[in-house]
Every structure is written in structure tokens, then in C-alpha cells.
CSV table of C-alpha atoms (C1' of nucleotides) in Angstrom, one decimal:
chain,number,residue,atom,x,y,z
B,250,UNK,CA,-10.2,43.4,61.2
B,251,UNK,CA,-11.1,47.0,61.7
B,252,UNK,CA,-14.6,47.9,62.2
B,253,UNK,CA,-16.8,50.9,62.8
B,254,UNK,CA,-18.4,51.7,66.0
B,255,UNK,CA,-21.8,50.1,66.8
B,256,UNK,CA,-24.8,51.6,66.5
B,257,UNK,CA,-26.1,51.5,70.0
B,258,UNK,CA,-26.1,54.4,71.5
B,259,UNK,CA,-23.0,55.8,73.9
B,260,UNK,CA,-21.7,51.8,73.8
B,261,UNK,CA,-18.5,51.8,75.6
B,262,UNK,CA,-18.0,48.2,75.8
B,263,UNK,CA,-19.0,45.9,72.6
B,264,UNK,CA,-15.8,45.0,70.7
B,265,UNK,CA,-16.5,47.2,68.1
B,266,UNK,CA,-16.4,50.3,70.4
B,267,UNK,CA,-13.0,49.2,72.6
B,268,UNK,CA,-10.3,50.5,70.8
B,269,UNK,CA,-8.3,47.9,72.6
B,270,UNK,CA,-10.3,44.8,71.9
B,271,UNK,CA,-11.2,45.9,68.1
B,272,UNK,CA,-7.3,45.9,67.6
B,273,UNK,CA,-6.3,42.9,69.1
B,274,UNK,CA,-9.0,40.3,68.7
B,275,UNK,CA,-11.1,39.4,65.5
B,276,UNK,CA,-14.4,40.3,65.8
B,277,UNK,CA,-15.5,37.1,63.9
B,278,UNK,CA,-13.9,35.0,66.4
B,279,UNK,CA,-15.7,36.6,69.6
B,280,UNK,CA,-19.0,37.2,67.9
B,281,UNK,CA,-21.9,34.5,68.6
B,282,UNK,CA,-25.3,34.2,67.7
B,283,UNK,CA,-28.1,32.4,69.6
B,284,UNK,CA,-31.1,31.5,68.1
B,285,UNK,CA,-34.4,32.3,70.1
B,286,UNK,CA,-34.6,30.0,73.3
B,287,UNK,CA,-31.1,29.2,73.6
B,288,UNK,CA,-28.9,29.0,76.6
B,289,UNK,CA,-26.0,31.7,76.6
B,290,UNK,CA,-24.6,29.9,79.9
B,291,UNK,CA,-26.6,28.5,82.6
B,292,UNK,CA,-26.1,28.6,86.3
B,293,UNK,CA,-23.3,26.6,87.4
B,294,UNK,CA,-21.3,26.6,84.6
B,295,UNK,CA,-17.5,27.7,84.7
B,296,UNK,CA,-17.0,31.1,84.3
B,297,UNK,CA,-14.6,32.2,81.2
B,298,UNK,CA,-15.8,35.5,80.6
B,299,UNK,CA,-18.4,38.1,79.6
B,300,UNK,CA,-21.1,38.9,77.3
B,301,UNK,CA,-21.9,42.1,75.4
B,302,UNK,CA,-25.3,42.2,73.5
B,303,UNK,CA,-25.3,44.0,70.5
B,304,UNK,CA,-28.6,42.3,69.2
B,305,UNK,CA,-31.7,40.6,70.5
B,306,UNK,CA,-33.2,40.1,74.1
B,307,UNK,CA,-32.1,38.1,77.2
B,308,UNK,CA,-33.6,36.7,80.3
B,309,UNK,CA,-31.1,36.5,83.0
B,310,UNK,CA,-32.7,34.1,85.9
B,311,UNK,CA,-32.1,32.2,88.9
B,312,UNK,CA,-32.7,28.4,89.6
B,313,UNK,CA,-35.1,27.5,92.6
B,314,UNK,CA,-36.2,24.2,93.0
B,315,UNK,CA,-37.0,22.0,90.3
B,316,UNK,CA,-39.5,23.9,87.9
B,317,UNK,CA,-39.2,27.0,89.8
B,318,UNK,CA,-37.2,30.1,88.9
B,319,UNK,CA,-36.7,33.8,89.3
B,320,UNK,CA,-36.1,36.1,86.2
B,321,UNK,CA,-33.7,38.7,87.8
B,322,UNK,CA,-33.9,41.0,84.9
B,323,UNK,CA,-34.5,41.2,81.1
B,324,UNK,CA,-31.4,42.6,79.1
B,325,UNK,CA,-31.2,44.0,75.5
B,326,UNK,CA,-28.6,45.4,73.0
B,327,UNK,CA,-25.9,47.4,74.8
B,328,UNK,CA,-26.5,45.5,78.2
B,329,UNK,CA,-23.9,43.1,79.4
B,330,UNK,CA,-24.1,39.4,80.9
B,331,UNK,CA,-22.5,37.5,83.2
B,332,UNK,CA,-20.2,40.2,84.9
B,333,UNK,CA,-21.4,39.3,88.4
B,334,UNK,CA,-18.9,36.2,88.3
B,335,UNK,CA,-15.9,38.6,88.1
B,336,UNK,CA,-15.4,39.0,91.9
B,337,UNK,CA,-14.4,35.2,92.1
B,338,UNK,CA,-13.8,33.6,88.7
B,339,UNK,CA,-15.8,30.8,89.7
B,340,UNK,CA,-19.4,29.6,88.2
B,341,UNK,CA,-22.2,31.7,87.0
B,342,UNK,CA,-24.7,32.4,89.7
B,343,UNK,CA,-27.2,32.7,87.3
B,344,UNK,CA,-28.2,31.5,83.9
B,345,UNK,CA,-29.1,33.7,80.6
B,346,UNK,CA,-31.2,32.3,78.0
B,347,UNK,CA,-32.4,34.5,74.9
B,348,UNK,CA,-36.1,35.7,74.1
B,349,UNK,CA,-35.1,36.3,70.2
B,350,UNK,CA,-32.6,35.7,68.0
B,351,UNK,CA,-29.5,37.1,69.5
B,352,UNK,CA,-25.8,38.0,68.9
B,353,UNK,CA,-23.4,39.0,71.5
B,354,UNK,CA,-19.7,39.8,71.9
B,355,UNK,CA,-17.9,37.2,73.9
B,356,UNK,CA,-14.6,38.6,75.9
B,357,UNK,CA,-12.6,36.4,78.2
B,358,UNK,CA,-11.3,36.9,81.4
B,359,UNK,CA,-7.8,37.4,80.5
B,360,UNK,CA,-8.7,40.3,78.1
B,361,UNK,CA,-11.0,41.9,80.6
B,362,UNK,CA,-8.9,41.7,83.4
B,363,UNK,CA,-6.1,43.4,81.3
B,364,UNK,CA,-8.1,46.0,80.2
B,365,UNK,CA,-9.1,46.8,83.7
B,366,UNK,CA,-5.5,47.1,84.3
B,367,UNK,CA,-4.8,49.4,81.7
B,368,UNK,CA,-7.8,51.4,80.8
B,369,UNK,CA,-9.3,53.4,83.8
B,370,UNK,CA,-12.0,55.0,82.2
B,371,UNK,CA,-13.5,51.5,81.3
B,372,UNK,CA,-13.3,50.0,84.7
B,373,UNK,CA,-15.4,53.0,85.8
B,374,UNK,CA,-18.1,52.8,83.5
B,375,UNK,CA,-18.3,49.1,84.7
B,376,UNK,CA,-18.6,50.4,88.2
B,377,UNK,CA,-21.3,52.9,87.2
B,378,UNK,CA,-23.2,50.1,85.3
B,379,UNK,CA,-23.0,47.8,88.5
B,380,UNK,CA,-24.2,50.8,90.6
B,381,UNK,CA,-27.1,51.1,88.4
B,382,UNK,CA,-28.2,47.6,88.6
B,383,UNK,CA,-27.7,47.4,92.2
B,384,UNK,CA,-29.9,50.1,92.5
B,385,UNK,CA,-32.6,48.6,90.5
B,386,UNK,CA,-32.1,45.1,92.2
B,387,UNK,CA,-32.9,46.6,95.5
B,388,UNK,CA,-36.0,48.4,94.7
B,389,UNK,CA,-37.1,45.2,93.2
B,390,UNK,CA,-36.4,43.5,96.3
B,391,UNK,CA,-38.5,45.7,97.9
B,392,UNK,CA,-41.3,45.2,95.7
B,393,UNK,CA,-41.1,41.5,95.6
B,394,UNK,CA,-41.1,41.7,99.5
B,395,UNK,CA,-44.2,44.2,100.1
B,396,UNK,CA,-45.8,45.0,96.5
B,397,UNK,CA,-49.3,42.2,96.0
B,398,UNK,CA,-48.9,39.6,93.2
B,399,UNK,CA,-51.4,42.2,90.7
B,400,UNK,CA,-48.9,45.1,91.6
B,401,UNK,CA,-46.1,43.0,90.3
B,402,UNK,CA,-47.4,41.7,87.4
B,403,UNK,CA,-48.4,45.4,86.7
B,404,UNK,CA,-45.2,46.8,87.5
B,405,UNK,CA,-43.5,44.6,84.8
B,406,UNK,CA,-45.6,45.2,82.0
B,407,UNK,CA,-45.1,48.8,82.3
B,408,UNK,CA,-41.1,48.0,82.6
B,409,UNK,CA,-41.2,45.6,79.5
B,410,UNK,CA,-42.9,48.6,77.5
B,411,UNK,CA,-40.1,50.6,79.0
B,412,UNK,CA,-36.8,48.8,78.2
B,413,UNK,CA,-38.1,46.8,75.0
B,414,UNK,CA,-40.1,49.5,73.3
B,415,UNK,CA,-43.2,48.8,70.8
B,416,UNK,CA,-43.5,47.2,67.2
B,417,UNK,CA,-45.3,49.0,64.2
B,418,UNK,CA,-48.9,47.9,65.7
B,419,UNK,CA,-48.2,49.4,68.9
B,420,UNK,CA,-47.3,46.1,70.9
B,421,UNK,CA,-44.7,45.5,73.2
B,422,UNK,CA,-41.7,44.4,71.0
B,423,UNK,CA,-40.9,40.7,72.5
B,424,UNK,CA,-43.6,38.5,72.7
B,425,UNK,CA,-43.2,36.4,76.2
B,426,UNK,CA,-45.0,33.5,77.8
B,427,UNK,CA,-47.1,33.9,80.7
B,428,UNK,CA,-44.4,31.2,82.3
B,429,UNK,CA,-41.9,33.7,81.9
B,430,UNK,CA,-44.3,36.6,83.4
B,431,UNK,CA,-44.8,34.6,86.3
B,432,UNK,CA,-41.0,33.8,87.1
B,433,UNK,CA,-40.5,37.2,86.9
B,434,UNK,CA,-43.3,38.0,89.4
B,435,UNK,CA,-42.4,35.7,91.9
B,436,UNK,CA,-45.7,34.0,90.8
B,437,UNK,CA,-47.6,30.9,89.3
B,438,UNK,CA,-48.5,30.5,85.8
B,439,UNK,CA,-52.6,30.4,86.5
B,440,UNK,CA,-52.3,33.4,88.8
B,441,UNK,CA,-50.8,35.4,85.8
B,442,UNK,CA,-53.3,33.6,83.4
B,443,UNK,CA,-56.5,35.2,85.7
B,444,UNK,CA,-55.1,38.4,86.2
B,445,UNK,CA,-54.4,38.4,82.2
B,446,UNK,CA,-58.5,37.7,81.6
B,447,UNK,CA,-59.4,40.4,84.1
B,448,UNK,CA,-57.1,43.0,82.2
B,449,UNK,CA,-58.4,41.4,79.0
B,450,UNK,CA,-61.8,42.1,79.9
B,451,UNK,CA,-61.4,45.6,81.1
B,452,UNK,CA,-59.7,46.3,77.7
B,453,UNK,CA,-56.6,47.5,79.8
B,454,UNK,CA,-54.5,45.5,77.8
B,455,UNK,CA,-54.5,43.7,74.6
B,456,UNK,CA,-53.0,40.4,73.5
B,457,UNK,CA,-52.3,38.7,70.1
B,458,UNK,CA,-50.4,35.4,70.7
B,459,UNK,CA,-47.8,35.9,73.1
B,460,UNK,CA,-47.7,39.7,72.4
B,461,UNK,CA,-49.2,42.5,74.5
B,462,UNK,CA,-50.4,45.8,74.1
B,463,UNK,CA,-51.0,48.3,76.8
B,464,UNK,CA,-54.5,50.3,76.4
B,465,UNK,CA,-54.5,51.9,79.3
B,466,UNK,CA,-51.3,52.4,81.6
B,467,UNK,CA,-53.2,54.8,84.1
B,468,UNK,CA,-55.4,51.9,85.0
B,469,UNK,CA,-52.6,49.4,85.1
B,470,UNK,CA,-50.4,51.8,87.5
B,471,UNK,CA,-53.5,51.5,89.8
B,472,UNK,CA,-52.7,48.0,90.5
B,473,UNK,CA,-49.0,49.3,91.3
B,474,UNK,CA,-50.3,51.5,94.0
B,475,UNK,CA,-52.2,48.8,95.6
I,134,UNK,CA,-2.2,64.9,110.3
I,135,UNK,CA,-1.5,61.4,109.5
I,136,UNK,CA,-2.2,58.2,111.3
I,137,UNK,CA,-1.4,54.7,110.7
I,138,UNK,CA,-4.0,52.2,108.8
I,139,UNK,CA,-6.8,51.0,110.4
I,140,UNK,CA,-7.4,47.6,111.8
I,141,UNK,CA,-10.2,46.5,109.5
I,142,UNK,CA,-8.8,43.4,107.3
I,143,UNK,CA,-7.8,44.2,104.0
I,144,UNK,CA,-9.3,47.8,104.3
I,145,UNK,CA,-8.8,49.6,101.1
I,146,UNK,CA,-10.8,52.7,101.8
I,147,UNK,CA,-10.9,54.3,105.2
I,148,UNK,CA,-9.4,57.3,105.7
I,149,UNK,CA,-6.8,55.7,107.2
I,150,UNK,CA,-5.8,53.4,104.8
I,151,UNK,CA,-6.3,55.6,101.7
I,152,UNK,CA,-3.0,57.6,101.2
I,153,UNK,CA,-4.5,60.2,99.1
I,154,UNK,CA,-7.0,61.1,101.5
I,155,UNK,CA,-4.9,60.5,104.7
I,156,UNK,CA,-2.3,63.1,103.5
I,157,UNK,CA,-5.2,65.8,102.1
I,158,UNK,CA,-7.6,65.8,104.9
I,159,UNK,CA,-8.0,66.1,108.4
I,160,UNK,CA,-9.3,62.7,110.1
I,161,UNK,CA,-10.9,64.4,112.7
I,162,UNK,CA,-13.1,66.5,110.3
I,163,UNK,CA,-14.3,63.6,108.3
I,164,UNK,CA,-15.0,61.0,111.3
I,165,UNK,CA,-18.4,61.2,112.3
I,166,UNK,CA,-19.7,58.9,115.4
I,167,UNK,CA,-23.2,58.4,115.7
I,168,UNK,CA,-25.5,56.8,118.6
I,169,UNK,CA,-27.2,53.8,118.4
I,170,UNK,CA,-30.5,54.0,116.6
I,171,UNK,CA,-29.5,57.8,114.7
I,172,UNK,CA,-29.7,58.0,111.1
I,173,UNK,CA,-26.7,58.3,109.1
I,174,UNK,CA,-28.7,59.5,105.9
I,175,UNK,CA,-32.2,59.1,104.8
I,176,UNK,CA,-34.1,58.0,101.7
I,177,UNK,CA,-34.3,61.1,100.1
I,178,UNK,CA,-31.7,63.2,101.3
I,179,UNK,CA,-29.2,65.0,98.8
I,180,UNK,CA,-26.4,63.0,98.1
I,181,UNK,CA,-23.0,64.9,99.4
I,182,UNK,CA,-20.7,61.9,99.4
I,183,UNK,CA,-20.0,58.5,101.0
I,184,UNK,CA,-19.4,56.6,104.3
I,185,UNK,CA,-16.9,54.0,105.2
I,186,UNK,CA,-17.9,52.4,108.5
I,187,UNK,CA,-14.9,51.6,110.9
I,188,UNK,CA,-17.0,50.5,113.8
I,189,UNK,CA,-20.2,49.4,114.6
I,190,UNK,CA,-23.2,47.9,112.9
I,191,UNK,CA,-25.5,49.5,110.5
I,192,UNK,CA,-28.7,48.7,108.9
I,193,UNK,CA,-29.6,49.9,105.5
I,194,UNK,CA,-33.2,49.7,104.6
I,195,UNK,CA,-35.7,51.3,101.6
I,196,UNK,CA,-39.3,52.7,102.7
I,197,UNK,CA,-42.5,51.4,101.8
I,198,UNK,CA,-46.1,52.7,102.4
I,199,UNK,CA,-46.4,54.4,106.0
I,200,UNK,CA,-44.8,52.3,108.5
I,201,UNK,CA,-43.2,49.2,106.1
I,202,UNK,CA,-40.0,49.0,105.2
I,203,UNK,CA,-37.6,46.3,104.0
I,204,UNK,CA,-34.0,46.2,105.3
I,205,UNK,CA,-31.8,46.0,102.3
I,206,UNK,CA,-29.0,44.9,104.1
I,207,UNK,CA,-26.7,45.1,107.4
I,208,UNK,CA,-23.2,46.6,107.4
I,209,UNK,CA,-20.3,46.3,109.7
I,210,UNK,CA,-16.9,47.5,110.0
I,211,UNK,CA,-14.9,47.7,106.8
I,212,UNK,CA,-18.7,48.0,104.6
I,213,UNK,CA,-19.3,51.0,102.3
I,214,UNK,CA,-22.8,53.1,102.7
I,215,UNK,CA,-24.3,55.5,100.1
I,216,UNK,CA,-22.3,54.0,97.2
I,217,UNK,CA,-25.3,53.3,95.0
I,218,UNK,CA,-25.8,57.1,94.5
I,219,UNK,CA,-22.9,57.5,92.5
I,220,UNK,CA,-24.4,57.0,89.4
I,221,UNK,CA,-26.5,60.1,89.2
I,222,UNK,CA,-25.6,62.6,92.3
I,223,UNK,CA,-29.0,63.2,93.2
I,224,UNK,CA,-30.5,61.8,96.4
I,225,UNK,CA,-30.3,58.8,98.2
I,226,UNK,CA,-32.4,55.8,97.4
I,227,UNK,CA,-32.1,54.1,100.8
I,228,UNK,CA,-31.6,55.0,104.5
I,229,UNK,CA,-29.1,54.0,106.6
I,230,UNK,CA,-29.4,53.9,110.6
I,231,UNK,CA,-26.9,52.7,112.9
I,232,UNK,CA,-27.9,49.7,115.2
I,233,UNK,CA,-25.0,50.3,117.4
I,234,UNK,CA,-22.7,53.5,118.1
I,235,UNK,CA,-21.0,53.7,115.2
I,236,UNK,CA,-17.8,55.7,113.7
I,237,UNK,CA,-17.5,56.3,110.0
I,238,UNK,CA,-15.3,58.2,107.5
I,239,UNK,CA,-17.3,60.7,105.2
I,240,UNK,CA,-15.6,61.4,101.9
I,241,UNK,CA,-17.4,63.7,99.6
I,242,UNK,CA,-18.0,63.2,96.0
I,243,UNK,CA,-15.7,65.5,94.9
I,244,UNK,CA,-12.6,63.9,96.8
I,245,UNK,CA,-14.1,60.3,95.5
I,246,UNK,CA,-14.5,61.5,92.2
I,247,UNK,CA,-10.8,62.8,92.3
I,248,UNK,CA,-9.6,59.6,93.5
I,249,UNK,CA,-11.3,57.3,90.8
I,250,UNK,CA,-9.4,59.4,88.2
I,251,UNK,CA,-5.9,58.8,89.9
I,252,UNK,CA,-6.2,55.6,91.8
I,253,UNK,CA,-7.5,52.8,89.1
I,254,UNK,CA,-6.6,50.1,91.6
I,255,UNK,CA,-9.3,52.0,93.8
I,256,UNK,CA,-11.7,52.1,91.3
I,257,UNK,CA,-11.3,48.1,90.2
I,258,UNK,CA,-11.8,47.3,94.5
I,259,UNK,CA,-14.7,49.4,94.4
I,260,UNK,CA,-16.1,47.6,91.3
I,261,UNK,CA,-15.7,44.1,92.8
I,262,UNK,CA,-17.4,45.5,95.7
I,263,UNK,CA,-20.4,46.3,93.7
I,264,UNK,CA,-20.2,43.2,91.9
I,265,UNK,CA,-20.2,40.9,95.3
I,266,UNK,CA,-23.3,42.6,96.4
I,267,UNK,CA,-25.3,42.3,93.4
I,268,UNK,CA,-24.6,38.8,93.2
I,269,UNK,CA,-26.0,38.8,97.1
I,270,UNK,CA,-28.7,41.1,96.1
I,271,UNK,CA,-29.8,38.5,93.4
I,272,UNK,CA,-29.7,35.7,95.6
I,273,UNK,CA,-31.5,37.5,97.9
I,274,UNK,CA,-34.3,38.9,95.4
I,275,UNK,CA,-35.0,34.8,94.6
I,276,UNK,CA,-35.2,34.2,98.3
I,277,UNK,CA,-37.8,37.1,98.8
I,278,UNK,CA,-40.0,35.7,95.9
I,279,UNK,CA,-39.9,32.0,96.2
I,280,UNK,CA,-38.8,31.3,99.9
I,281,UNK,CA,-41.6,31.1,102.7
I,282,UNK,CA,-41.5,33.6,105.5
I,283,UNK,CA,-39.9,30.9,108.0
I,284,UNK,CA,-37.5,29.8,105.4
I,285,UNK,CA,-36.0,33.8,105.3
I,286,UNK,CA,-36.1,34.4,108.9
I,287,UNK,CA,-34.2,31.1,109.7
I,288,UNK,CA,-31.8,32.2,106.7
I,289,UNK,CA,-31.4,35.7,108.7
I,290,UNK,CA,-30.6,34.4,111.7
I,291,UNK,CA,-28.0,32.1,110.2
I,292,UNK,CA,-26.5,35.1,108.1
I,293,UNK,CA,-26.3,37.5,111.3
I,294,UNK,CA,-24.4,34.9,112.9
I,295,UNK,CA,-22.0,35.1,109.7
I,296,UNK,CA,-21.9,38.8,109.6
I,297,UNK,CA,-21.9,40.0,113.2
I,298,UNK,CA,-20.1,37.0,114.7
I,299,UNK,CA,-20.7,35.8,118.2
I,300,UNK,CA,-20.0,37.6,121.8
I,301,UNK,CA,-18.6,36.1,124.6
I,302,UNK,CA,-21.7,34.2,125.8
I,303,UNK,CA,-22.2,32.8,122.2
I,304,UNK,CA,-24.9,35.1,121.5
I,305,UNK,CA,-25.2,36.6,118.4
I,306,UNK,CA,-23.2,40.1,118.7
I,307,UNK,CA,-25.7,42.5,117.9
I,308,UNK,CA,-29.1,42.8,119.6
I,309,UNK,CA,-31.9,43.2,117.0
I,310,UNK,CA,-35.4,43.9,117.5
I,311,UNK,CA,-38.3,41.8,115.8
I,312,UNK,CA,-39.7,44.4,114.0
I,313,UNK,CA,-36.1,44.5,112.3
I,314,UNK,CA,-36.5,40.9,111.7
I,315,UNK,CA,-39.6,41.5,110.1
I,316,UNK,CA,-38.5,44.0,108.1
I,317,UNK,CA,-35.6,42.2,106.8
I,318,UNK,CA,-37.6,38.9,105.9
I,319,UNK,CA,-40.6,41.2,104.4
I,320,UNK,CA,-42.8,40.2,107.1
I,321,UNK,CA,-44.6,41.5,110.1
I,322,UNK,CA,-43.5,41.5,113.7
I,323,UNK,CA,-46.6,39.0,114.9
I,324,UNK,CA,-45.4,36.2,112.5
I,325,UNK,CA,-41.6,36.7,113.4
I,326,UNK,CA,-42.9,36.7,117.0
I,327,UNK,CA,-45.1,33.3,116.4
I,328,UNK,CA,-41.7,31.6,115.1
I,329,UNK,CA,-39.5,32.8,117.7
I,330,UNK,CA,-41.7,31.1,120.0
I,331,UNK,CA,-41.8,27.7,118.1
I,332,UNK,CA,-38.1,27.9,117.7
I,333,UNK,CA,-37.6,29.0,121.6
I,334,UNK,CA,-40.0,25.5,122.5
I,335,UNK,CA,-38.2,23.3,120.2
I,336,UNK,CA,-34.6,25.1,122.1
I,337,UNK,CA,-33.3,25.6,118.7
I,338,UNK,CA,-32.5,29.1,119.7
I,339,UNK,CA,-32.4,30.8,122.9
I,340,UNK,CA,-32.7,34.9,123.6
I,341,UNK,CA,-32.1,37.2,126.3
I,342,UNK,CA,-33.7,40.5,125.7
I,343,UNK,CA,-33.0,41.3,122.3
I,344,UNK,CA,-29.9,39.4,121.8
I,345,UNK,CA,-30.2,35.5,120.1
I,346,UNK,CA,-28.0,32.4,120.2
I,347,UNK,CA,-28.5,29.8,117.8
I,348,UNK,CA,-28.3,26.4,119.6
I,349,UNK,CA,-29.0,23.8,116.8
I,350,UNK,CA,-28.0,25.5,113.4
I,351,UNK,CA,-28.7,22.3,111.7
I,352,UNK,CA,-32.4,21.9,112.7
I,353,UNK,CA,-32.6,26.1,111.9
I,354,UNK,CA,-31.4,25.2,108.3
I,355,UNK,CA,-34.5,22.7,107.9
I,356,UNK,CA,-36.8,25.6,107.7
I,357,UNK,CA,-34.7,27.6,104.9
I,358,UNK,CA,-34.9,24.0,102.8
I,359,UNK,CA,-38.6,24.4,103.2
E,279,DC,C1',-61.0,8.9,65.3
E,280,DG,C1',-58.1,9.2,69.4
E,281,DG,C1',-54.2,10.9,71.7
E,282,DA,C1',-51.2,14.7,73.1
E,283,DC,C1',-50.3,18.7,74.6
E,284,DG,C1',-51.1,23.4,76.2
E,285,DT,C1',-55.1,26.6,78.0
E,286,DT,C1',-58.7,27.7,80.5
E,287,DT,C1',-61.5,27.2,85.0
E,288,DG,C1',-62.7,26.1,89.2
E,289,DA,C1',-62.7,24.4,93.9
E,290,DG,C1',-60.0,23.5,98.0
E,291,DT,C1',-56.4,24.8,101.2
E,292,DC,C1',-53.2,27.1,103.8
E,293,DC,C1',-49.7,30.5,104.9
E,294,DG,C1',-49.5,34.6,106.6
E,295,DC,C1',-51.3,39.0,107.3
E,296,DT,C1',-54.6,42.1,110.5
E,297,DC,C1',-57.0,43.3,113.9
E,298,DA,C1',-58.1,43.6,118.6
E,299,DA,C1',-58.5,41.6,123.3
E,300,DG,C1',-55.7,40.4,127.1
E,301,DC,C1',-51.5,40.8,129.9
E,302,DA,C1',-47.7,42.3,132.1
E,303,DG,C1',-44.4,45.7,134.1
E,304,DG,C1',-43.3,50.3,135.3
E,305,DG,C1',-43.9,55.0,135.5
E,306,DT,C1',-46.7,58.7,137.9
E,307,DG,C1',-49.9,61.1,140.9
E,308,DG,C1',-52.7,61.1,144.8
F,17,DC,C1',-47.7,52.8,149.2
F,18,DC,C1',-51.4,51.8,146.5
F,19,DA,C1',-54.7,52.9,142.5
F,20,DC,C1',-53.9,54.0,137.7
F,21,DC,C1',-52.8,54.6,132.9
F,22,DC,C1',-50.1,53.8,129.2
F,23,DT,C1',-47.1,51.4,126.5
F,24,DG,C1',-45.1,47.2,124.6
F,25,DC,C1',-45.7,42.4,124.7
F,26,DT,C1',-48.4,38.1,123.8
F,27,DT,C1',-51.6,35.2,122.0
F,28,DG,C1',-56.1,33.8,119.4
F,29,DA,C1',-59.7,34.5,115.6
F,30,DG,C1',-60.8,35.3,111.0
F,31,DC,C1',-60.0,36.5,106.6
F,32,DG,C1',-58.2,36.7,102.0
F,33,DG,C1',-54.7,36.3,98.7
F,34,DA,C1',-52.3,33.3,96.1
F,35,DC,C1',-50.8,28.4,95.3
F,36,DT,C1',-52.1,23.9,94.2
F,37,DC,C1',-54.5,20.3,91.8
F,38,DA,C1',-57.3,18.6,88.6
F,39,DA,C1',-60.9,18.5,85.4
F,40,DA,C1',-63.2,20.2,81.3
F,41,DC,C1',-61.9,22.0,77.0
F,42,DG,C1',-60.0,23.1,72.5
F,43,DT,C1',-56.6,22.2,68.7
F,44,DC,C1',-53.1,19.8,66.4
F,45,DC,C1',-51.2,16.2,64.5
F,46,DG,C1',-50.5,11.4,63.6
DNA sequence: CGGACGTTTGAGTCCGCTCAAGCAGGGTGG
DNA sequence: CCACCCTGCTTGAGCGGACTCAAACGTCCG
């Protein structure tokens, strides 16, 4: 089954854009749909392959005691999931859960390994992808260690606007719970809540349900610097 | 100038072990020695290439306001420095400083790029190296977010024993300042100090100058779990 | 009408940071 | 050889940020 390239900018890795895969595997068979809130894979699951998102938004998170987790990052169309597990094909060290309805191609380890062997430029791009993520991870590590909670929440809001973009009403294009914000910032529901009431009172942000609009990015950035 | 392979286990990337490099560049010209405490490169420096350590110990750190930093990781013989900068050959996002006298091969970006093009298995190994580091970084992110200071310090001590090994007196093979421990744990000199007096009183560790011996790893692990 | 569940708010507590005051020890100059 | 200072180590007191817990409130639904 032959299809044209997908419409993600500079995509080099989804099944539509990888000649080897496109020619060898049925697109139907490797494309999965996930409903909002569904788990794509969970920490501890056996690794069988890798996912390329080409529609929707996903959170990647790692468990801590009982009901505590840290959201490692958010992912959107064009991003890769489960690739950390490549090193030792054992179990996923993280979970992936959809924030919106989502479509993803799934490529098995065998196929992936074969591609690495035959397509060096693909390997090279994957390496760069890792390097970029590593750089981000290190920045975030420092922020988690030294920045206060308000700064981390403020930075997240600005980042979300960057990653997800705005919908027609200028709200950040993904609805997100305060619990998720807390989990990303390494904080608690209540603390996020209190900071939000502060931001709402000063009209720095506006909310509508779980949607958020940033009115005054400059003031928000003020919390990041201190 | 032809030399035999280095004695690092499974080394695939130092100048002694990479045929392309060994044949093309003088080992003398690409091998640098650094004294204890010397800066190999600093955050913000222009990226010119990549370093492979084959002797000594190094800390990789990232600056925060004035005298606050976070130590991202420790590196030893066989590890790579400065590879995050590969993505966009711009400036180093981190600094590297030696903890002990150190020897490292330096490979320029040009050479590296050329090798990626001609030696896919090298690229593949570099990719795996990134993936492994990313996995570690994510674990550490979660710990910095959720674990308390004592847990983080305890984990670091256990990790250092793992990474650096022991010398003949069963002390961890690298001397490290309390300030560095604080910088790794995202804490302060005084807090580390106080926890150390506690650990010394309960004889969980022993110190001699800046050297540390772990007497009771089990009790130390108790702090990690809570 | 009442229970169930999520939201909002307040009070209390504690961890860990900051600051600053004691203590050495060791080098320097009288 | 001793007095002095400087620097780095050690300890305590105080404070504040953020977490926990729980009560009050509202809203939805049976």
C-alpha cells in the first residue's frame, strides 16, 4: 500500500515518509488511534517497538510513590515515543498517555534495527533527535533543582504556548488539568491552584474550563527569573 | 602515527580505537592533559569538537544565578564530553571541569561529521550512548522533583561508589567537596554538611579529608526510599 | 432531598535555605 | 616565638516556601 508523504514539516520518520517502511508494511496495520486519556504504553511494559505521533498530543510521564508522578515532557505530531527503550530492549522506563485523540504509527524493534543497519542517514537523524532531547532534559533538570515552584509553573505555561500553539480564541490549543501542571512542575494540585488564582486576579492569564490563555507573557516571565 | 587500542573496556570512540582517526590524525596533537580543577570547556564557549576521556574524572555542570550550579553528571574514562552540542554547532550548553588529572582526545566537528557519514556503526553506537544518557537524565529529573534532599545525597553517594569504584582503602576513588555534592543534589553546602555529621555519627559513612567510605549501604539506601 | 465528587480555601507544619556567629588552623609579620 | 588576621569549617537560630490535611462550598445526579 503506497501513500504520499504526511504533512508534518520535515518529517523523516513516520511510516508515510520512510521509503523502507512505506514499501514494506501496510500503513493500516501500523497506524493506531488512541482516545483522549488512553495509555499508549505504561512504565514496565515490555518494549516491542517505537511510536511516531502524527496527530494529537501526548504526555510522557514517570511514576513516583502511589499517586505522585513527574511529567517528563509533552509530545505532539512529529515527535517520537518509546525510543529511550532502544538501548536495552527490555521494559519502558516511562509511560505515555494521550491528552487529545491521537494517531501514531508503530514500528517494531526488528524493523527499526533493520533500518538502522541499512539507512545511516536515518540513524544520524535519530541521533540528533536524542541529542536535542538530552539538551532539553539537562536544562529542565537544572530548573527543577534550583527554580522555585512559581517559576516552574510559569515556564511551563510559556512552553505550552510554544509547543501546542493557540486555537482560534487565542487559548493554548490543549486543555490541561491542574493536576498535570503540578505533575510537570514537580508540585501539588493545591499549590498550582493558589498560584493560578493569583495569576487570574492580576489578569496575567485567563481560563475557560481547562483551557488557558496567556494575556501578559512579560509578567509571567517575571516569575521565571525569580 | 600508529598506536594500539586503549585499555578502556569496549571503547569504540577514542582516537586509539577509531581506525579512521588513528590513521588520519596524530595522536599527540589530539591528546590533551588537564590538571585537577581545570576547565575543559565552559558553558557559552564556541563548540569546536568533542572530547573522549581516557583517563581521570570530570564533572559536567550547568550554571544558575551567580554561585549556584547544578552538576549534571560525572564522567570517567570511556565517557564522552560536549556531544550535546552536536545538534546545532553553536555553543556548549554546559561546562566540563576535571575532578582529577585527566587525559582526553579531542576530535573536531569536521572529523566527527565525516565519520558519521562513513561509519554507520559508529553513528549507531553514539545514538545508543545518547539514549542511555537520556534514560538516566529522566530518572534524575524525577528524583530532583520528588525526592527529598537526604534521599538525593544518599543516592549520589551510592552512585559515586558505582561509577568511580573504590581505592585500596575501600574509599570511593575520587575525592569530592561537599560543595560539589550539594551542587549535584540541588542543595546547599550547609545542608550537606549537616546530613554528613548525621551519617558519620551513625557510622553509616566514614570520611578522610574529602574521601568518603560507605560502611552501611543498606542504611544509606533507607534515605533514598524516603 | 441527600449523597458523591470535585473545587476552593484556610491553618498548621516541616524541610531546607539563609545568615551570621563561633572556631579552629595556618601563614605572615613584628 | 608569639600575636594577629584571614580563610575555611562547623553550628545554631530564624524564616519562608510549599506541602499536607481537612473543612467548607458548590454542582451534578440519582
